[in-house]
Amino acid sequence: MKCLPRHRPWCLILLLVVAMPALPALAVEPPGRDAPSLAAREAELLERYRDLERSFLRLADLLAVSDPRRAGVLRSAFDRARQEQVQDRVAAIVIMLEQGQLLKAGTSQQDALAQFRGLLELLESGAGEQQLSDTSKEVRAILGRLATLIARQRALEGQTEAGDAVGELAEKQRVAADEAAALGDDVGRFAERFGDDRGDQNEPQKADPPAAGAEQTPGDGHPAPAEDQRPATDEQHDEQDDDGSRARRTRQRLEAAEKRMRQAREQLDGAERGEAREAQQRAVEELETARAELEEILRQVREEEVTRLLVQLEARIRGMLKAERGVLADAEKLSAVAAAQAERERQLEAARLSREQGAITVDAAKALTLLRDDGTAAAIPQALEQVHDDSAEAAARLTRGDVGRDTLGLLGDLVVGLEEMLAAIEKAQQAQQADEASPAGGRASAPGEQPLVDKLSELKMLRSLQLRVNTRTQRLSRLVDAAEEQPGEPELRAVLGRLAERQRAIERATRDIVEGLVE
């Protein structure tokens, strides 16, 4: 299989994932003549990985204009590889093998393999997100054109009933039929791309004969193409219940609607107003059926988007929570022994904690970008923004060597906030899985508008945010009352300003949720 340049990172990662499992198995054999060969093979993998890591940024630069989302995925993969020090880990394995430390090398190889798999999942998820996003945009555009066509056809039906001039109506009907034909062609091309992109291997030819069969009924005043084209068995129906089949059925409905429109035009030319109106009505029915198929595609695409996003958020927030708990535990230890520890050692340890806290801040920013791009949640992005800001403040405090009560309280608040967010994400995942298993087929919502989390979870998150503001206000009040720890006026005003802004943000998020509930 030839690896195209744009797929090179994916191919190299896949090669590493395939090659690495064999090395730990060989590593259990006794040292001797096998150790140098294992070290050489590991060194070869190291060189391939270095090539891979360099290609991340090169390819990201090439795709920056034509495919910015994929370029962002590549840069994220590069950042993650550097953050996890993957290259250094593999280089260390080479040294272990050269020194004959096979068991230790085998354990390290398993860890490296898990990191490679994580990078591969990150790259694959980026490609899948782009595909889902493109599909959603295209379906929405088609739905917009279809809604306009339905409105126009309904207007023609009303004008026919009202007795408008048949000559003018016939010309308008011809224009509408041409629009239906153009839309049907576009949907047909979309169906082909959709089937290819989604791995839909159902035979598309099986969906075409009903459309051809519908052409045999132009003279019949009451054909029923929608019924004629239904699958004959339950098994066939199940096979055609995928999104690729829905796209093809949409094209068939548009073709049937076009035939009705041209039939109506011919009848208008013949001054057969009653028959023309009936054909127009049937055309509207076909168009509405096509719209229902497209809306179902959009709903399914949105469900996939939500599933992917929840998985990404769950993994990122879980990692942040684990890291934050570690920072809090180490900060508490440092605070407890600060008096007995040398100043230089204390500063070095605080600086290390600050770097770890800074990495958490970066992860929070990335997760916040995911939520803002989605745009269907109000409280969780606000909570994550507060986590980001508090994390940045905690990192700054640790940089100064501050591991006092306020800093520890801030770190504790971060742990609580991340725990609450993780619980909300996990609940949303459970609800998503229950919806997918339900015969009803998902939560009731407008096509393509399924929220990331339900409103009840959003309201609970708002309650937690409000309690946190209240707690900080009370903590600040106690600090001001304690004259020996009273902050200066500029610092006090800055803290109060941040609290006021958070209160306003909670108010905005509450209003957004309430308006969504009313709608």
PDB file of C-alpha atoms in Angstrom, residues 272-454:
ATOM      1  CA  GLU A 272     -56.552  21.300 -16.540  1.00  0.00           C
ATOM      2  CA  ARG A 273     -56.479  23.320 -13.355  1.00  0.00           C
ATOM      3  CA  GLY A 274     -57.893  20.625 -11.017  1.00  0.00           C
ATOM      4  CA  GLU A 275     -55.511  17.910 -12.201  1.00  0.00           C
ATOM      5  CA  ALA A 276     -52.585  20.338 -12.040  1.00  0.00           C
ATOM      6  CA  ARG A 277     -53.378  21.242  -8.453  1.00  0.00           C
ATOM      7  CA  GLU A 278     -53.483  17.564  -7.481  1.00  0.00           C
ATOM      8  CA  ALA A 279     -50.079  16.999  -9.115  1.00  0.00           C
ATOM      9  CA  GLN A 280     -48.720  20.040  -7.284  1.00  0.00           C
ATOM     10  CA  GLN A 281     -49.993  18.678  -3.986  1.00  0.00           C
ATOM     11  CA  ARG A 282     -48.288  15.335  -4.635  1.00  0.00           C
ATOM     12  CA  ALA A 283     -45.076  17.198  -5.490  1.00  0.00           C
ATOM     13  CA  VAL A 284     -45.189  18.940  -2.109  1.00  0.00           C
ATOM     14  CA  GLU A 285     -45.660  15.573  -0.405  1.00  0.00           C
ATOM     15  CA  GLU A 286     -42.586  14.201  -2.161  1.00  0.00           C
ATOM     16  CA  LEU A 287     -40.577  17.262  -1.159  1.00  0.00           C
ATOM     17  CA  GLU A 288     -41.674  16.939   2.467  1.00  0.00           C
ATOM     18  CA  THR A 289     -40.626  13.278   2.448  1.00  0.00           C
ATOM     19  CA  ALA A 290     -37.227  14.319   1.099  1.00  0.00           C
ATOM     20  CA  ARG A 291     -36.927  16.909   3.853  1.00  0.00           C
ATOM     21  CA  ALA A 292     -37.702  14.287   6.508  1.00  0.00           C
ATOM     22  CA  GLU A 293     -34.938  12.041   5.154  1.00  0.00           C
ATOM     23  CA  LEU A 294     -32.418  14.888   5.219  1.00  0.00           C
ATOM     24  CA  GLU A 295     -33.414  15.907   8.730  1.00  0.00           C
ATOM     25  CA  GLU A 296     -32.829  12.345   9.901  1.00  0.00           C
ATOM     26  CA  ILE A 297     -29.364  12.376   8.317  1.00  0.00           C
ATOM     27  CA  LEU A 298     -28.623  15.641  10.103  1.00  0.00           C
ATOM     28  CA  ARG A 299     -29.859  14.195  13.387  1.00  0.00           C
ATOM     29  CA  GLN A 300     -27.628  11.128  13.013  1.00  0.00           C
ATOM     30  CA  VAL A 301     -24.607  13.247  12.117  1.00  0.00           C
ATOM     31  CA  ARG A 302     -25.172  15.399  15.183  1.00  0.00           C
ATOM     32  CA  GLU A 303     -25.384  12.308  17.391  1.00  0.00           C
ATOM     33  CA  GLU A 304     -21.996  11.204  16.089  1.00  0.00           C
ATOM     34  CA  GLU A 305     -20.569  14.679  16.675  1.00  0.00           C
ATOM     35  CA  VAL A 306     -21.838  14.646  20.265  1.00  0.00           C
ATOM     36  CA  THR A 307     -20.461  11.157  20.893  1.00  0.00           C
ATOM     37  CA  ARG A 308     -17.000  12.098  19.604  1.00  0.00           C
ATOM     38  CA  LEU A 309     -16.932  15.361  21.524  1.00  0.00           C
ATOM     39  CA  LEU A 310     -17.991  13.732  24.788  1.00  0.00           C
ATOM     40  CA  VAL A 311     -15.251  11.123  24.449  1.00  0.00           C
ATOM     41  CA  GLN A 312     -12.640  13.815  23.808  1.00  0.00           C
ATOM     42  CA  LEU A 313     -13.816  15.965  26.704  1.00  0.00           C
ATOM     43  CA  GLU A 314     -14.012  13.007  29.072  1.00  0.00           C
ATOM     44  CA  ALA A 315     -10.445  11.947  28.285  1.00  0.00           C
ATOM     45  CA  ARG A 316      -9.045  15.476  28.545  1.00  0.00           C
ATOM     46  CA  ILE A 317     -10.869  16.420  31.752  1.00  0.00           C
ATOM     47  CA  ARG A 318     -10.012  13.088  33.374  1.00  0.00           C
ATOM     48  CA  GLY A 319      -6.346  13.710  32.586  1.00  0.00           C
ATOM     49  CA  MET A 320      -6.576  17.254  33.941  1.00  0.00           C
ATOM     50  CA  LEU A 321      -8.206  16.004  37.139  1.00  0.00           C
ATOM     51  CA  LYS A 322      -5.508  13.388  37.688  1.00  0.00           C
ATOM     52  CA  ALA A 323      -2.785  15.976  37.177  1.00  0.00           C
ATOM     53  CA  GLU A 324      -4.553  18.530  39.408  1.00  0.00           C
ATOM     54  CA  ARG A 325      -4.874  16.050  42.253  1.00  0.00           C
ATOM     55  CA  GLY A 326      -1.149  15.392  41.961  1.00  0.00           C
ATOM     56  CA  VAL A 327      -0.335  19.105  42.076  1.00  0.00           C
ATOM     57  CA  LEU A 328      -2.581  19.596  45.110  1.00  0.00           C
ATOM     58  CA  ALA A 329      -1.050  16.665  46.987  1.00  0.00           C
ATOM     59  CA  ASP A 330       2.508  17.838  46.289  1.00  0.00           C
ATOM     60  CA  ALA A 331       1.623  21.437  47.178  1.00  0.00           C
ATOM     61  CA  GLU A 332       0.188  20.297  50.511  1.00  0.00           C
ATOM     62  CA  LYS A 333       3.388  18.361  51.242  1.00  0.00           C
ATOM     63  CA  LEU A 334       5.487  21.363  50.295  1.00  0.00           C
ATOM     64  CA  SER A 335       3.408  23.626  52.511  1.00  0.00           C
ATOM     65  CA  ALA A 336       3.746  21.240  55.448  1.00  0.00           C
ATOM     66  CA  VAL A 337       7.562  21.065  55.273  1.00  0.00           C
ATOM     67  CA  ALA A 338       8.200  24.598  54.024  1.00  0.00           C
ATOM     68  CA  ALA A 339       9.670  25.769  57.323  1.00  0.00           C
ATOM     69  CA  ALA A 340      12.156  22.894  57.558  1.00  0.00           C
ATOM     70  CA  GLN A 341      13.129  22.902  53.883  1.00  0.00           C
ATOM     71  CA  ALA A 342      15.891  24.965  52.351  1.00  0.00           C
ATOM     72  CA  GLU A 343      14.671  27.983  50.405  1.00  0.00           C
ATOM     73  CA  ARG A 344      16.379  26.831  47.200  1.00  0.00           C
ATOM     74  CA  GLU A 345      14.770  23.387  47.347  1.00  0.00           C
ATOM     75  CA  ARG A 346      11.373  24.874  48.105  1.00  0.00           C
ATOM     76  CA  GLN A 347      11.605  27.256  45.143  1.00  0.00           C
ATOM     77  CA  LEU A 348      12.653  24.448  42.795  1.00  0.00           C
ATOM     78  CA  GLU A 349       9.752  22.263  43.882  1.00  0.00           C
ATOM     79  CA  ALA A 350       7.297  25.160  43.588  1.00  0.00           C
ATOM     80  CA  ALA A 351       8.626  25.896  40.093  1.00  0.00           C
ATOM     81  CA  ARG A 352       8.065  22.273  39.094  1.00  0.00           C
ATOM     82  CA  LEU A 353       4.497  22.417  40.387  1.00  0.00           C
ATOM     83  CA  SER A 354       3.997  25.676  38.499  1.00  0.00           C
ATOM     84  CA  ARG A 355       5.033  24.005  35.235  1.00  0.00           C
ATOM     85  CA  GLU A 356       2.625  21.139  35.848  1.00  0.00           C
ATOM     86  CA  GLN A 357      -0.128  23.611  36.640  1.00  0.00           C
ATOM     87  CA  GLY A 358       0.698  25.496  33.445  1.00  0.00           C
ATOM     88  CA  ALA A 359       0.236  22.293  31.442  1.00  0.00           C
ATOM     89  CA  ILE A 360      -3.208  21.912  33.014  1.00  0.00           C
ATOM     90  CA  THR A 361      -4.003  25.482  31.970  1.00  0.00           C
ATOM     91  CA  VAL A 362      -3.080  24.652  28.369  1.00  0.00           C
ATOM     92  CA  ASP A 363      -5.305  21.554  28.427  1.00  0.00           C
ATOM     93  CA  ALA A 364      -8.177  23.630  29.806  1.00  0.00           C
ATOM     94  CA  ALA A 365      -7.800  26.101  26.930  1.00  0.00           C
ATOM     95  CA  LYS A 366      -7.919  23.273  24.383  1.00  0.00           C
ATOM     96  CA  ALA A 367     -11.017  21.745  25.982  1.00  0.00           C
ATOM     97  CA  LEU A 368     -12.641  25.172  26.074  1.00  0.00           C
ATOM     98  CA  THR A 369     -12.034  25.553  22.337  1.00  0.00           C
ATOM     99  CA  LEU A 370     -13.862  22.269  21.722  1.00  0.00           C
ATOM    100  CA  LEU A 371     -16.861  23.434  23.746  1.00  0.00           C
ATOM    101  CA  ARG A 372     -17.020  26.855  22.112  1.00  0.00           C
ATOM    102  CA  ASP A 373     -16.797  25.342  18.642  1.00  0.00           C
ATOM    103  CA  ASP A 374     -19.754  23.119  19.511  1.00  0.00           C
ATOM    104  CA  GLY A 375     -21.760  26.035  20.925  1.00  0.00           C
ATOM    105  CA  THR A 376     -24.698  24.062  22.388  1.00  0.00           C
ATOM    106  CA  ALA A 377     -23.772  24.304  26.079  1.00  0.00           C
ATOM    107  CA  ALA A 378     -23.853  27.399  28.266  1.00  0.00           C
ATOM    108  CA  ALA A 379     -22.809  26.459  31.808  1.00  0.00           C
ATOM    109  CA  ILE A 380     -20.053  23.923  31.130  1.00  0.00           C
ATOM    110  CA  PRO A 381     -17.990  26.305  28.964  1.00  0.00           C
ATOM    111  CA  GLN A 382     -18.360  28.915  31.681  1.00  0.00           C
ATOM    112  CA  ALA A 383     -17.196  26.426  34.311  1.00  0.00           C
ATOM    113  CA  LEU A 384     -14.240  25.402  32.180  1.00  0.00           C
ATOM    114  CA  GLU A 385     -13.309  29.033  31.560  1.00  0.00           C
ATOM    115  CA  GLN A 386     -13.208  29.571  35.315  1.00  0.00           C
ATOM    116  CA  VAL A 387     -11.027  26.478  35.684  1.00  0.00           C
ATOM    117  CA  HIS A 388      -8.683  27.893  33.050  1.00  0.00           C
ATOM    118  CA  ASP A 389      -8.443  31.281  34.770  1.00  0.00           C
ATOM    119  CA  ASP A 390      -8.018  29.761  38.237  1.00  0.00           C
ATOM    120  CA  SER A 391      -5.390  27.374  36.914  1.00  0.00           C
ATOM    121  CA  ALA A 392      -3.426  30.266  35.431  1.00  0.00           C
ATOM    122  CA  GLU A 393      -3.643  32.119  38.746  1.00  0.00           C
ATOM    123  CA  ALA A 394      -2.532  29.022  40.660  1.00  0.00           C
ATOM    124  CA  ALA A 395       0.449  28.592  38.324  1.00  0.00           C
ATOM    125  CA  ALA A 396       1.434  32.222  38.917  1.00  0.00           C
ATOM    126  CA  ARG A 397       1.190  31.756  42.693  1.00  0.00           C
ATOM    127  CA  LEU A 398       3.335  28.622  42.554  1.00  0.00           C
ATOM    128  CA  THR A 399       5.903  30.451  40.434  1.00  0.00           C
ATOM    129  CA  ARG A 400       6.264  32.922  43.302  1.00  0.00           C
ATOM    130  CA  GLY A 401       6.692  30.008  45.703  1.00  0.00           C
ATOM    131  CA  ASP A 402       3.324  30.688  47.340  1.00  0.00           C
ATOM    132  CA  VAL A 403       1.924  27.482  48.860  1.00  0.00           C
ATOM    133  CA  GLY A 404      -0.135  29.181  51.531  1.00  0.00           C
ATOM    134  CA  ARG A 405      -3.727  28.588  52.557  1.00  0.00           C
ATOM    135  CA  ASP A 406      -5.226  30.637  49.727  1.00  0.00           C
ATOM    136  CA  THR A 407      -3.195  28.809  47.082  1.00  0.00           C
ATOM    137  CA  LEU A 408      -4.138  25.421  48.503  1.00  0.00           C
ATOM    138  CA  GLY A 409      -7.770  26.522  48.606  1.00  0.00           C
ATOM    139  CA  LEU A 410      -7.552  27.554  44.961  1.00  0.00           C
ATOM    140  CA  LEU A 411      -6.073  24.179  43.996  1.00  0.00           C
ATOM    141  CA  GLY A 412      -8.803  22.425  45.974  1.00  0.00           C
ATOM    142  CA  ASP A 413     -11.468  24.412  44.136  1.00  0.00           C
ATOM    143  CA  LEU A 414      -9.909  23.323  40.851  1.00  0.00           C
ATOM    144  CA  VAL A 415     -10.144  19.665  41.841  1.00  0.00           C
ATOM    145  CA  VAL A 416     -13.794  20.067  42.844  1.00  0.00           C
ATOM    146  CA  GLY A 417     -14.636  21.924  39.641  1.00  0.00           C
ATOM    147  CA  LEU A 418     -13.010  19.278  37.450  1.00  0.00           C
ATOM    148  CA  GLU A 419     -14.778  16.507  39.369  1.00  0.00           C
ATOM    149  CA  GLU A 420     -18.132  18.170  38.763  1.00  0.00           C
ATOM    150  CA  MET A 421     -17.421  18.633  35.068  1.00  0.00           C
ATOM    151  CA  LEU A 422     -16.296  15.035  34.695  1.00  0.00           C
ATOM    152  CA  ALA A 423     -19.486  13.850  36.394  1.00  0.00           C
ATOM    153  CA  ALA A 424     -21.596  15.955  34.010  1.00  0.00           C
ATOM    154  CA  ILE A 425     -19.741  14.611  30.958  1.00  0.00           C
ATOM    155  CA  GLU A 426     -20.072  11.011  32.148  1.00  0.00           C
ATOM    156  CA  LYS A 427     -23.794  11.515  32.732  1.00  0.00           C
ATOM    157  CA  ALA A 428     -24.151  12.926  29.225  1.00  0.00           C
ATOM    158  CA  GLN A 429     -22.315   9.886  27.830  1.00  0.00           C
ATOM    159  CA  GLN A 430     -24.669   7.548  29.680  1.00  0.00           C
ATOM    160  CA  ALA A 431     -27.685   9.451  28.365  1.00  0.00           C
ATOM    161  CA  GLN A 432     -26.262   9.280  24.843  1.00  0.00           C
ATOM    162  CA  GLN A 433     -25.778   5.523  25.093  1.00  0.00           C
ATOM    163  CA  ALA A 434     -29.298   5.076  26.463  1.00  0.00           C
ATOM    164  CA  ASP A 435     -30.727   7.154  23.621  1.00  0.00           C
ATOM    165  CA  GLU A 436     -28.877   5.105  21.021  1.00  0.00           C
ATOM    166  CA  ALA A 437     -30.219   1.889  22.544  1.00  0.00           C
ATOM    167  CA  SER A 438     -33.764   3.263  22.754  1.00  0.00           C
ATOM    168  CA  PRO A 439     -36.224   2.293  19.995  1.00  0.00           C
ATOM    169  CA  ALA A 440     -37.296   5.946  19.875  1.00  0.00           C
ATOM    170  CA  GLY A 441     -33.840   6.759  18.507  1.00  0.00           C
ATOM    171  CA  GLY A 442     -32.579   9.645  20.631  1.00  0.00           C
ATOM    172  CA  ARG A 443     -33.512  12.765  22.547  1.00  0.00           C
ATOM    173  CA  ALA A 444     -36.249  14.927  21.109  1.00  0.00           C
ATOM    174  CA  SER A 445     -34.682  17.978  19.506  1.00  0.00           C
ATOM    175  CA  ALA A 446     -34.648  19.897  16.281  1.00  0.00           C
ATOM    176  CA  PRO A 447     -32.677  18.219  13.486  1.00  0.00           C
ATOM    177  CA  GLY A 448     -28.969  18.714  14.062  1.00  0.00           C
ATOM    178  CA  GLU A 449     -29.567  20.652  17.303  1.00  0.00           C
ATOM    179  CA  GLN A 450     -29.034  17.943  19.930  1.00  0.00           C
ATOM    180  CA  PRO A 451     -27.376  19.654  22.909  1.00  0.00           C
ATOM    181  CA  LEU A 452     -24.109  18.357  24.284  1.00  0.00           C
ATOM    182  CA  VAL A 453     -25.605  17.958  27.779  1.00  0.00           C
ATOM    183  CA  ASP A 454     -29.169  18.230  29.024  1.00  0.00           C
TER     184      ASP A 454
END
